[in-house]
CSV table of C-alpha atoms and ligand atoms in Angstrom, one decimal:
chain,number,residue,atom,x,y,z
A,1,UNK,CA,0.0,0.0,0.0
A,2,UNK,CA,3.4,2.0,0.9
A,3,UNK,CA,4.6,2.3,-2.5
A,4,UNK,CA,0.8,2.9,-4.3
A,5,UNK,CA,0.2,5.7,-1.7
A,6,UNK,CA,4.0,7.2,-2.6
A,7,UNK,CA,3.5,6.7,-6.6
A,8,UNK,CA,-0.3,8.8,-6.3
A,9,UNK,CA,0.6,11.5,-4.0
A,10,UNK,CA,2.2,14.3,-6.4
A,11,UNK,CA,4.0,17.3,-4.0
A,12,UNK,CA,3.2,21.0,-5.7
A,13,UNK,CA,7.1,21.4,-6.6
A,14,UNK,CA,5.9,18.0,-9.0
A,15,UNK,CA,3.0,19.8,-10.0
A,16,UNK,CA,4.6,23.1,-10.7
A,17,UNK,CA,7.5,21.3,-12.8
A,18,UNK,CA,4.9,19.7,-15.1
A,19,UNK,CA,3.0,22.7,-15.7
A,20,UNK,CA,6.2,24.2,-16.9
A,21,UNK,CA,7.1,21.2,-19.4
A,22,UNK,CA,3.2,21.5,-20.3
A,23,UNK,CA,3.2,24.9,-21.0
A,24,UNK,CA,6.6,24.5,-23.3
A,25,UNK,CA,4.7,21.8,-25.4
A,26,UNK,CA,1.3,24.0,-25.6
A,27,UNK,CA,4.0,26.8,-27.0
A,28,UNK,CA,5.6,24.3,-29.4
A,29,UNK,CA,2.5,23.1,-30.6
A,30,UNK,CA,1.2,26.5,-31.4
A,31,UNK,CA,4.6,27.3,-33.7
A,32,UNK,CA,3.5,24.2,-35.3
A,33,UNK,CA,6.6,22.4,-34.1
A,34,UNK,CA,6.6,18.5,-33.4
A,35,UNK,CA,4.7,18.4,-30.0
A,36,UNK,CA,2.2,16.0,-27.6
A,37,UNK,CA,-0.3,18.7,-27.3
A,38,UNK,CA,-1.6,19.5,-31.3
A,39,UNK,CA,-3.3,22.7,-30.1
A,40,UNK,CA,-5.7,22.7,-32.9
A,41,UNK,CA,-7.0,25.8,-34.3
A,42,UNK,CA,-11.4,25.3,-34.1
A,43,UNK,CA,-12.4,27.6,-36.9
A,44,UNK,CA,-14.6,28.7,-34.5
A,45,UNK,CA,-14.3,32.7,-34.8
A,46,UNK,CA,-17.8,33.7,-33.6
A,47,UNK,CA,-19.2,32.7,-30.4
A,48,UNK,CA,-23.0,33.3,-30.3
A,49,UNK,CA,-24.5,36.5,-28.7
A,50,UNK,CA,-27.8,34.9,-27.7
A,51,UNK,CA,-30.2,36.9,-30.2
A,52,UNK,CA,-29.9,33.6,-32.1
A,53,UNK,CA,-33.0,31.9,-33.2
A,54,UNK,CA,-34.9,29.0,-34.6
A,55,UNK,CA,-34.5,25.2,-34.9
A,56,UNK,CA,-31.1,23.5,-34.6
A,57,UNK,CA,-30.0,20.2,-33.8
A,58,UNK,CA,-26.8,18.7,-32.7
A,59,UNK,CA,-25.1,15.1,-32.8
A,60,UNK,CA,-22.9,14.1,-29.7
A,61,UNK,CA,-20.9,11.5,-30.7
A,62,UNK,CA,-18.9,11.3,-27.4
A,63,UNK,CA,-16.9,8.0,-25.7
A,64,UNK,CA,-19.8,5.7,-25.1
A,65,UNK,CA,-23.2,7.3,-26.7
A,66,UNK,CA,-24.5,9.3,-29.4
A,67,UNK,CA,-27.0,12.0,-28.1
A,68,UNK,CA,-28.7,13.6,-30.6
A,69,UNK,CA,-30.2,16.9,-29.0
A,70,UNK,CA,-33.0,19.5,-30.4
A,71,UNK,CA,-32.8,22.9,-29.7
A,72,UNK,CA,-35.5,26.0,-30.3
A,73,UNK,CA,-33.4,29.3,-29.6
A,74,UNK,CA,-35.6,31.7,-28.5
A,75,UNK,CA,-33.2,34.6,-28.8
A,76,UNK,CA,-32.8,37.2,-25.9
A,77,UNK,CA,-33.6,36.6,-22.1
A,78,UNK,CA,-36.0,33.5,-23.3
A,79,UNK,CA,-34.8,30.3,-22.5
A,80,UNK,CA,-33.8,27.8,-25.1
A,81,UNK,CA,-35.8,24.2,-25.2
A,82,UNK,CA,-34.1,21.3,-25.5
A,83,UNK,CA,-34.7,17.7,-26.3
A,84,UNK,CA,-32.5,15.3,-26.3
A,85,UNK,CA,-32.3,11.3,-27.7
A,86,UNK,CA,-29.3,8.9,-26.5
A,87,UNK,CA,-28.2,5.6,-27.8
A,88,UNK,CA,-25.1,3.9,-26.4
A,89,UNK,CA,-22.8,3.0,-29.2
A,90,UNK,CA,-22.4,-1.0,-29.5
A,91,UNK,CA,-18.7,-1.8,-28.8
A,92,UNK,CA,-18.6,-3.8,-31.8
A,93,UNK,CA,-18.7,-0.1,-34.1
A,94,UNK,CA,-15.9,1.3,-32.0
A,95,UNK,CA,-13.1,-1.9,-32.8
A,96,UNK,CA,-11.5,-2.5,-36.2
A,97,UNK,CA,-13.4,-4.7,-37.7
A,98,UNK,CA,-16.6,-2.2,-38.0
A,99,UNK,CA,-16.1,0.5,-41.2
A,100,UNK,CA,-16.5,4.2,-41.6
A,101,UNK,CA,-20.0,3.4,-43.1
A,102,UNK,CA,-20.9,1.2,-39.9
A,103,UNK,CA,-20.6,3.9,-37.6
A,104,UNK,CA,-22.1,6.7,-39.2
A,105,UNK,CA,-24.9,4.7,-40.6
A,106,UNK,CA,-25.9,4.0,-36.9
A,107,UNK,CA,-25.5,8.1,-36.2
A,108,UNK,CA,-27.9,8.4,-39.0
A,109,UNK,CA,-30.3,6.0,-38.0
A,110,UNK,CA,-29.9,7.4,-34.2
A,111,UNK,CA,-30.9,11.1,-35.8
A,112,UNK,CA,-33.6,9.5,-37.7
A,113,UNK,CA,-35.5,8.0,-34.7
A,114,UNK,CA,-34.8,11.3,-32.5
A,115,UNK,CA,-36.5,12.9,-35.6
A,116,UNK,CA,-39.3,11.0,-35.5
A,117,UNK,CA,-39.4,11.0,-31.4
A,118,UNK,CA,-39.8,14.8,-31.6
A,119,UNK,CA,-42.3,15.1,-34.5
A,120,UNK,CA,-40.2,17.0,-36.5
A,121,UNK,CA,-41.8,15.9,-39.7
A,122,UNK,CA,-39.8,17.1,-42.9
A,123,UNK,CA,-42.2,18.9,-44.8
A,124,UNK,CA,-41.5,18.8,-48.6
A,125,UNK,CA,-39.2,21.5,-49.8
A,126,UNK,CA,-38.4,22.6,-46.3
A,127,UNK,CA,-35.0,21.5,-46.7
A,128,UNK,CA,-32.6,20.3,-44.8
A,129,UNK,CA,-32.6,20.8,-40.7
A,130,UNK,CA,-28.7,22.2,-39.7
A,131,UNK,CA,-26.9,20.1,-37.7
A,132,UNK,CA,-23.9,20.3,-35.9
A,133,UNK,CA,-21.5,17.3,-35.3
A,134,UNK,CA,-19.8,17.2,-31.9
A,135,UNK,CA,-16.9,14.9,-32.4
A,136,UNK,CA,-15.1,14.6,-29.8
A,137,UNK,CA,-11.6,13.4,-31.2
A,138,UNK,CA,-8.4,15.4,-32.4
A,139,UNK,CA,-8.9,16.7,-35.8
A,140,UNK,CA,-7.3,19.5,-37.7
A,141,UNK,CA,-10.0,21.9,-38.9
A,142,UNK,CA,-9.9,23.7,-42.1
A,143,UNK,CA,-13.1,25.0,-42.2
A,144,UNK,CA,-15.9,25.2,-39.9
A,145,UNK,CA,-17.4,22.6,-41.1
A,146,UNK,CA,-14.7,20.1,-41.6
A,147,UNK,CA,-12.5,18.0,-39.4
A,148,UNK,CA,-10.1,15.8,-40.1
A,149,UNK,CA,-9.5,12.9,-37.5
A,150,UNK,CA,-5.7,12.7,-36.6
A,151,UNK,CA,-6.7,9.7,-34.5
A,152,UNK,CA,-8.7,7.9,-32.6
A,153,UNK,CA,-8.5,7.8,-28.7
A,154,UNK,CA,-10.8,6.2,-25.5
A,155,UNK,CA,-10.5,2.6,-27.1
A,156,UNK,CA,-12.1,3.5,-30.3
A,157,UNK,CA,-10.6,2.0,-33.1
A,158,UNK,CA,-13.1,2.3,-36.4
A,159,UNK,CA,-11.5,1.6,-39.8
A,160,UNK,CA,-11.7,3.6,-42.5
A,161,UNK,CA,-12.0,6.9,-40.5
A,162,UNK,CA,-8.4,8.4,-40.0
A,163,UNK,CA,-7.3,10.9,-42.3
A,164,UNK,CA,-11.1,11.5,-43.3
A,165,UNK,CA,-13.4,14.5,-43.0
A,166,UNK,CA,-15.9,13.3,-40.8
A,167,UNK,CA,-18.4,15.9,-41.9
A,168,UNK,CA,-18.3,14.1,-45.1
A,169,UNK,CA,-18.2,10.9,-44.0
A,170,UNK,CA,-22.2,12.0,-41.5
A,171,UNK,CA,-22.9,13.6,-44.9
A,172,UNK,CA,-22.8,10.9,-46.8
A,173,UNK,CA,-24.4,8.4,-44.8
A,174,UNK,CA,-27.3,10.7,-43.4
A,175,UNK,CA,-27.9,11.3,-47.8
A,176,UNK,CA,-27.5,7.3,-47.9
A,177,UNK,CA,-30.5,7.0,-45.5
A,178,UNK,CA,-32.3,10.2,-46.9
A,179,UNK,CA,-32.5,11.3,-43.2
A,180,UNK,CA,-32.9,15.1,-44.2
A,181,UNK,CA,-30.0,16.8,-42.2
A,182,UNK,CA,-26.8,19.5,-43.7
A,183,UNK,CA,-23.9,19.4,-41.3
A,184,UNK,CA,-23.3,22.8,-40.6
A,185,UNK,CA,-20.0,22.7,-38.1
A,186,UNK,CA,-18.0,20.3,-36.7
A,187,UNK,CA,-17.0,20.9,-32.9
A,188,UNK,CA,-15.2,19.3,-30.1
A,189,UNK,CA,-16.7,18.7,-27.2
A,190,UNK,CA,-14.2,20.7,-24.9
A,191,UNK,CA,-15.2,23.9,-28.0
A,192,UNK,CA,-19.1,23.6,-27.4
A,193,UNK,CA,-18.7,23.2,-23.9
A,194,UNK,CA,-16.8,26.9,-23.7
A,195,UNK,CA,-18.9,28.5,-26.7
A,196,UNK,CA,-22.7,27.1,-24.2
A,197,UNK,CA,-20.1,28.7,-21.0
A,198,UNK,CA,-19.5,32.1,-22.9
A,199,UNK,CA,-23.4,32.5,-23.2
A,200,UNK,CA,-24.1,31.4,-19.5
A,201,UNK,CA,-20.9,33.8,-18.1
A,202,UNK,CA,-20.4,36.3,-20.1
A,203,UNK,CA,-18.9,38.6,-17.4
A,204,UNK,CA,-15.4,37.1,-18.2
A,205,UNK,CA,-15.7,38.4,-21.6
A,206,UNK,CA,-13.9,35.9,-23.9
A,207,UNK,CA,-11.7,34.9,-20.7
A,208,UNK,CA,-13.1,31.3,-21.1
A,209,UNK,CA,-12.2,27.4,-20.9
A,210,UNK,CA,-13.9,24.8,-22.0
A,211,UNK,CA,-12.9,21.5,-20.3
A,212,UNK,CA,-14.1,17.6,-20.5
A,213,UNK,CA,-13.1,15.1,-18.0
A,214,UNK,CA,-15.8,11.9,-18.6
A,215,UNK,CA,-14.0,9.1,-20.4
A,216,UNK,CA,-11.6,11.1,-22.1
A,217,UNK,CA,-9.5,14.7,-21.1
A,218,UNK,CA,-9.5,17.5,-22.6
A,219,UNK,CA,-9.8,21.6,-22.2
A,220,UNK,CA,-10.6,24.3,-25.2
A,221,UNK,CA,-9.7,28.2,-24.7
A,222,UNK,CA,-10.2,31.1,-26.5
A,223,UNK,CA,-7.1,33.1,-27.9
A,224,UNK,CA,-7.7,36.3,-27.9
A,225,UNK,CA,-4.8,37.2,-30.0
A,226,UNK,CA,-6.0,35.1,-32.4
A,227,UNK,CA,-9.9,35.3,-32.3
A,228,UNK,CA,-10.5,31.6,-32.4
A,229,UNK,CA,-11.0,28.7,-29.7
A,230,UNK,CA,-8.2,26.5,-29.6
A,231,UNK,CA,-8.8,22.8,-28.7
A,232,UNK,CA,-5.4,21.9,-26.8
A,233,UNK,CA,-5.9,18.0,-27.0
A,234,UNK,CA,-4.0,18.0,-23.7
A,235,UNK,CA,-4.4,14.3,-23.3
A,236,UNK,CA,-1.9,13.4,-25.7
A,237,UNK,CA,0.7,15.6,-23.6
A,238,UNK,CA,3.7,12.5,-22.9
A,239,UNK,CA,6.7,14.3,-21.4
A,240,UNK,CA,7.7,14.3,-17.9
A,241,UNK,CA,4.9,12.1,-16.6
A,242,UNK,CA,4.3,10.7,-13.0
A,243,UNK,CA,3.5,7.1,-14.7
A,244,UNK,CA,3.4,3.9,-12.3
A,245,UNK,CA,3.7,0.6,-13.4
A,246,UNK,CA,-0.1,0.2,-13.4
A,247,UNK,CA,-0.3,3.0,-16.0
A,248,UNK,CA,2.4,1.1,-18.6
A,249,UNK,CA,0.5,-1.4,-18.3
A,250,UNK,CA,-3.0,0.4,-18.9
A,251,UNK,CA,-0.8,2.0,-22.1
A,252,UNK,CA,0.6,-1.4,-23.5
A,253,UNK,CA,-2.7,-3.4,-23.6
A,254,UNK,CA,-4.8,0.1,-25.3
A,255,UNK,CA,-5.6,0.4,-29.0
A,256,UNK,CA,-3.5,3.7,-28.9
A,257,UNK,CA,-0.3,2.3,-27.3
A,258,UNK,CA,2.2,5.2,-26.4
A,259,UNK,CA,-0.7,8.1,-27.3
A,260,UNK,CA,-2.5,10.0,-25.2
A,261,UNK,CA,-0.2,9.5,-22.5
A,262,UNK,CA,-1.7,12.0,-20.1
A,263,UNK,CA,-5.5,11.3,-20.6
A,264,UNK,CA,-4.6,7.7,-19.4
A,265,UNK,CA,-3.4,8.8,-16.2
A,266,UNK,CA,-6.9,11.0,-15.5
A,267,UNK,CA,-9.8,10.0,-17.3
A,268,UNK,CA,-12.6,8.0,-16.8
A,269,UNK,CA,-12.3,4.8,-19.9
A,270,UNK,CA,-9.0,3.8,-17.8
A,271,UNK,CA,-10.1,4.1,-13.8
A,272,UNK,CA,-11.7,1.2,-13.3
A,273,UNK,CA,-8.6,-0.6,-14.6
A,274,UNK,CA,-5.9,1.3,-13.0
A,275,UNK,CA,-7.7,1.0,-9.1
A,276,UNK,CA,-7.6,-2.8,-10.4
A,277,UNK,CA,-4.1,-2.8,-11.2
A,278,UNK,CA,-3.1,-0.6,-8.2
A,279,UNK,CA,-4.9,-3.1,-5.5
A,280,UNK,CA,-3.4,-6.0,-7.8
A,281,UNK,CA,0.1,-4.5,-6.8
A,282,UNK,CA,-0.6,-3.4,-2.9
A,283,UNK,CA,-2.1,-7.1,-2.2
A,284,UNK,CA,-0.5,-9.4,-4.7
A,285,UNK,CA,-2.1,-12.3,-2.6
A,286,UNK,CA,-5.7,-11.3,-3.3
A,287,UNK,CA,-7.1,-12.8,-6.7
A,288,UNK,CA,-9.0,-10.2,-9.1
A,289,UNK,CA,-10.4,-12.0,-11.9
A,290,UNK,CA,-8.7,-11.3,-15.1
A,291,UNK,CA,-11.8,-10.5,-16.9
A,292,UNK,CA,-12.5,-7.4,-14.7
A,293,UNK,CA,-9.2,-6.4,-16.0
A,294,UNK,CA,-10.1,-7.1,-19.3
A,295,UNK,CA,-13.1,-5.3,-20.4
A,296,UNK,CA,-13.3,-2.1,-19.0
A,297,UNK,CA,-17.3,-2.3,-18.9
A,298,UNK,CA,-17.3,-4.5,-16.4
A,299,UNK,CA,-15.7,-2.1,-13.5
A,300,UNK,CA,-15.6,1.3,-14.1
A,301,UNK,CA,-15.6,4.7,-13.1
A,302,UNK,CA,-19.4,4.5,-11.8
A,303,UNK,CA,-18.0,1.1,-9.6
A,304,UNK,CA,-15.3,3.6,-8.5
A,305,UNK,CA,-17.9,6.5,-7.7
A,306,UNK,CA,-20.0,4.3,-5.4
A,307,UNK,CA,-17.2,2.5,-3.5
A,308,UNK,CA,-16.1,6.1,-2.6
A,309,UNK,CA,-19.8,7.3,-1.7
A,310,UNK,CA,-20.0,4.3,0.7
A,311,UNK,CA,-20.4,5.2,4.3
A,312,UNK,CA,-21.5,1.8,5.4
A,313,UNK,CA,-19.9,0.3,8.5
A,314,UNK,CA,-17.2,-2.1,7.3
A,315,UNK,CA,-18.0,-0.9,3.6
A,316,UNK,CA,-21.0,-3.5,3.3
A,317,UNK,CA,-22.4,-1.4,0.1
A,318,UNK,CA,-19.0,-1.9,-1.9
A,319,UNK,CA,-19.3,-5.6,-0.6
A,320,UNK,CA,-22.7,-6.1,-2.3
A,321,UNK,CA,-21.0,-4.0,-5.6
A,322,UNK,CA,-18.3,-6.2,-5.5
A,323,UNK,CA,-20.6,-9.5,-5.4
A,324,UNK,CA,-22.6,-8.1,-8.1
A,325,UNK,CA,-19.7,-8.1,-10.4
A,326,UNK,CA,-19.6,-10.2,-13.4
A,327,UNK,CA,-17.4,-12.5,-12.4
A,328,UNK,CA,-18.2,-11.6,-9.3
A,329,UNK,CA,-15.6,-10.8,-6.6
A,330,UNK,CA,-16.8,-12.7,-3.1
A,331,UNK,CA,-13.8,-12.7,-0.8
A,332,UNK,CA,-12.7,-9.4,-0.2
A,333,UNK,CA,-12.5,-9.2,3.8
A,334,UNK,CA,-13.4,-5.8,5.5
A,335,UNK,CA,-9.7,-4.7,5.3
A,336,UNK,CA,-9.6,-5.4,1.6
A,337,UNK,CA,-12.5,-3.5,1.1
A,338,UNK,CA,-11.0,-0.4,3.1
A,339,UNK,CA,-7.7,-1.1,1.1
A,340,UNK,CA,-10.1,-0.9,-2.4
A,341,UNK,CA,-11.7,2.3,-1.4
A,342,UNK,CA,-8.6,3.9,-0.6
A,343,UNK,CA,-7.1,3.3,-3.6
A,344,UNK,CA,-10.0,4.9,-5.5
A,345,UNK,CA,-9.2,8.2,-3.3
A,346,UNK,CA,-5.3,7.6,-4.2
A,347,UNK,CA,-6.0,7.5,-7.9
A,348,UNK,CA,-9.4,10.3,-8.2
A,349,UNK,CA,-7.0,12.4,-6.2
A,350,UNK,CA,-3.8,12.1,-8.6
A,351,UNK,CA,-6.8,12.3,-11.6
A,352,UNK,CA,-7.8,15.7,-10.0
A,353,UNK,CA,-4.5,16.8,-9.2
A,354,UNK,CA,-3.1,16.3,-12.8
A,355,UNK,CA,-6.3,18.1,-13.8
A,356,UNK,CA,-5.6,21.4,-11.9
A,357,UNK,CA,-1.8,21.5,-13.1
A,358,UNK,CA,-3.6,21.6,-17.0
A,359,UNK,CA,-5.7,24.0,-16.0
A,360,UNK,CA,-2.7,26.3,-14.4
A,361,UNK,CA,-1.1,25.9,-17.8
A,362,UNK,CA,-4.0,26.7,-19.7
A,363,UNK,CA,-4.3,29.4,-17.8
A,364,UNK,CA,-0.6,30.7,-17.7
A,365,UNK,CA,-0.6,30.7,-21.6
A,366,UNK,CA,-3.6,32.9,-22.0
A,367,UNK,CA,-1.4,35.2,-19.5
A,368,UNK,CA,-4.3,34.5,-16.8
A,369,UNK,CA,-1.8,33.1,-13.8
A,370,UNK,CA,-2.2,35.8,-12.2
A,371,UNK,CA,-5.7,34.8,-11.3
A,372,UNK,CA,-6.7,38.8,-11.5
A,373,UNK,CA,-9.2,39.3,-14.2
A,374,UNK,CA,-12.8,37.3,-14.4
A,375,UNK,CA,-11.6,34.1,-16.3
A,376,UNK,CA,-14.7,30.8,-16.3
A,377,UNK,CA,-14.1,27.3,-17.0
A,378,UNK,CA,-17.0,25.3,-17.9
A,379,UNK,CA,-16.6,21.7,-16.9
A,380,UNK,CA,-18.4,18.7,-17.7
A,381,UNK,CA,-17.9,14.7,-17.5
A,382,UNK,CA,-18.8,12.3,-15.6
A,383,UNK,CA,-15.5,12.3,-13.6
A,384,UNK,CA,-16.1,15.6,-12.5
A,385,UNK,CA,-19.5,15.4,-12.0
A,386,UNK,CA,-18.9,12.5,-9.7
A,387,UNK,CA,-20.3,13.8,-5.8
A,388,UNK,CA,-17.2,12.4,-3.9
A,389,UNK,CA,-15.4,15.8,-3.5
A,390,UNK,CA,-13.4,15.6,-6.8
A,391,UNK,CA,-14.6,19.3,-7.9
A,392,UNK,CA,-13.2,20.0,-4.3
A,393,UNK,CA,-9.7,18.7,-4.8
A,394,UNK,CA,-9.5,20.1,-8.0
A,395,UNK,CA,-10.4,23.9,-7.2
A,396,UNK,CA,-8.1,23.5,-3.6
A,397,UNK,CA,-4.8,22.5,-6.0
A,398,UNK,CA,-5.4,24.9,-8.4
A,399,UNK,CA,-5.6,27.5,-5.8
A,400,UNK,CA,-2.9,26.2,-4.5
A,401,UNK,CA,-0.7,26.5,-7.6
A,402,UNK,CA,-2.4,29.7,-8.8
A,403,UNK,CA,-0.7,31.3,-4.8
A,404,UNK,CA,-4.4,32.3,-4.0
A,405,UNK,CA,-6.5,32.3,-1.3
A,406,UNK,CA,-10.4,31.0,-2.9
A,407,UNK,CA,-11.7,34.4,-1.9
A,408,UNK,CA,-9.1,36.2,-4.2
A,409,UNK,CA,-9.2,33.9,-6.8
A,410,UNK,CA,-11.1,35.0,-10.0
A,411,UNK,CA,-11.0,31.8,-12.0
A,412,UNK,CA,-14.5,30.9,-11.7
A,413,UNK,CA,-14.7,26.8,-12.1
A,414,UNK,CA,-19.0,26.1,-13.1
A,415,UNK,CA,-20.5,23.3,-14.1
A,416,UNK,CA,-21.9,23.0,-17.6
A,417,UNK,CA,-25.1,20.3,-18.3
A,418,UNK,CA,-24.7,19.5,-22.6
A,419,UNK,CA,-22.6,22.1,-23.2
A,420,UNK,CA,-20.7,20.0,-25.8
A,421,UNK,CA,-23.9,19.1,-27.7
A,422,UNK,CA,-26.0,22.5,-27.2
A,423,UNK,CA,-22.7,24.2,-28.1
A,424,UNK,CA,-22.2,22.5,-31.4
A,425,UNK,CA,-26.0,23.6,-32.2
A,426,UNK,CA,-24.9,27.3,-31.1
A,427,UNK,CA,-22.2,27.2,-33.6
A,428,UNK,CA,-24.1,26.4,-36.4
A,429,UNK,CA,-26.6,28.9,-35.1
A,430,UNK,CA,-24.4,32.0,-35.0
B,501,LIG,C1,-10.1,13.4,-27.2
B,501,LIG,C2,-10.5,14.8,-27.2
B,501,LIG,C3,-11.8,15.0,-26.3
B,501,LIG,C4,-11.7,14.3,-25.0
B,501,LIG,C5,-12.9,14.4,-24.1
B,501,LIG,C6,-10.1,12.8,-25.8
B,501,LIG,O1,-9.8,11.4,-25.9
B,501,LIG,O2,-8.8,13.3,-27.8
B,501,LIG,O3,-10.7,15.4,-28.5
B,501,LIG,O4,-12.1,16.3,-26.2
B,501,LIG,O5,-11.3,13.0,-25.2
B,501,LIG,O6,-14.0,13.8,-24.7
């Protein structure tokens, strides 16, 4: 338990070292010089003013389900309505043996049933709704509406889709099925997180981050110098990192061996495994069924979030999780149980530490360290979101690295519900 403890617990000198290396590959990358972090230029110029109005939709495709969302903007001081449709995307479309057409055939049949669930009948010559695509992977963006996938990351693994537009590739499929949509902008998730933030906030001006932390990592910000929102892809930073053994591991058996090198060590598609891996290593005795290891379904970052909500005496909630297992795990003792939930703090804290020190460099580049002007970062994810103090942790290290007491500190941290759908639909819209 020693060494586990010692490998998770990251001192702020650590912290404050790996911002600086971060911050030299966020530079690097924006010179267009070899670098993990692309910082990708959005082609998003414009963010919306709220006058917008009408009927827009957006597509979600994010690391385990396709949401496909309505949205009536109502313009000014009127609240927007939104409906939203979610299908969880079979495994089977995500590995390499399903094709480009697989995929986004099932995005088109997903739109075409939300179509039909919201009675939005195509009415001849009405043309085409606009849609915009959230696609939440690295992509270089030429236009607006186009985006290029570098590749793919949180175990997807989809032939016949890197090095292709995926706005062509929705295009064509949605024309396939005649399923009457026109892509109108492509977005990552982290981009229409910030651009739903900017409407919500708008006292920080364009001061503004957008960041994800569900299954995958990531943060957007607008450059003012610039005028667009770059998408950082911070997970694919790989230098100078606190790695354990459990994490080479958790990098040799994924798809994207020797990518995304950061996201591993924080987000939510690898938790389950590395708290796994971690009590594998503290209790080498104890027997964890290779299966659970195997299939990251099976114990996960919701598995992770209850073990750590349970307040039970001698953890009998986790005990009933961990007999409810497929296998099931039957003969954890009361100590091993204890020993299981503290390696879930060990590794959400490291997650949330890691987190913060992005953030600080995020913030550092835009010239923000100072933590002086109004600057908001819209979260979302289902790692952040969890209720086990992990928005806590997070805002007390960055506070920490940022030299501020909370009550100084004008880096506002709020939470953002579909921002990275709603926000793809407010691109298209403005
Ligand atoms: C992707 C990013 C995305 C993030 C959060 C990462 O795996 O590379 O593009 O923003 O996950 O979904």
């Amino acid at each position: 338990m020693q060494q586990v403890t010692f490998d998770h617990t990251l001192p702020m000198w650590r912290l404050r070292e790996m911002s600086n290396s971060m911050l030299e590959e966020m530079r690097k990358g924006l010179r267009g010089e070899e670098s993990s972090i692309k910082m990708l230029d959005s082609s998003v110029r414009k963010l919306p003013t709220g006058k917008e109005t009408g009927v827009f939709y957006a597509f979600d495709l994010g690391g385990t389900s396709i949401r496909v969302i309505r949205t009536e903007l109502r313009g000014p001081n009127e609240k927007e309505i939104v409906k939203a449709h979610k299908m969880k995307i079979p495994r089977g479309l995500m590995q390499t043996t399903a094709t480009a057409e697989d995929l986004f055939g099932f995005i088109a049949d997903t739109a075409k049933t939300a179509m039909e669930k919201f009675d939005d009948v195509p009415q001849p010559g009405s043309g085409a709704f606009p849609v915009g695509f959230t696609f939440s992977f690295p992509m270089t963006q030429p236009a607006i509406d186009k985006g290029i996938l570098l590749h793919w990351t949180k175990g997807f693994d989809t032939q016949g889709v890197v090095g292709k537009d995926v706005g062509v590739l929705l295009q064509q499929a949605l024309d396939r099925k005649n399923v009457p949509f026109k892509v109108g902008a492509i977005c990552n998730d982290t981009v229409g997180t910030l651009v739903c933030t900017s409407l919500a906030h708008s006292s920080s001006g364009d001061r503004l981050i957008g960041v994800i932390l569900g299954t995958g990592c990531n943060a957007a910000y607008f450059d003012p110098g610039e005028q667009t929102v770059i998408n950082t892809e911070w997970g694919g930073y790989n230098k100078d990192l606190p790695t354990t053994a459990a994490d080479t591991l958790i990098d040799q058996e994924s798809p994207n061996r020797g990518q995304q090198g950061f996201e591993k060590l924080i987000s939510g598609y690898y938790l389950g495994k590395m708290v796994l891996l971690n009590l594998r290593r503290a209790k080498p005795l104890l027997k964890i069924p290779d299966e659970l290891l195997a299939n990251v379904d099976l114990f996960n970052g919701s598995h992770t979030n209850q073990i750590l909500k349970d307040q039970t005496p001698g953890l009998h909630k986790t005990d009933l999780l961990l007999r409810g297992l497929e296998p099931p795990i039957d003969w954890f003792t009361a100590e091993d149980r204890q020993d299981l939930r503290n390696i879930c703090e060990l590794v959400l804290n490291r997650s949330a530490d890691l987190c913060a020190m992005a953030l600080y460099a995020v913030l550092r580049q835009m010239g923000e360290e100072q933590a002086t002007r109004n600057v908001t970062v819209g979260i979302d994810g289902s790692v952040y979101k969890m209720d086990i103090g992990y928005k806590e942790r997070l805002k007390y290290t960055l506070n920490r690295l940022l030299f501020k007491e909370p009550t100084e500190n004008r880096v506002s941290i709020v939470d953002t519900e579909d921002g990275s759908g709603l926000g793809a639909a407010l691109v298209v819209a403005a």
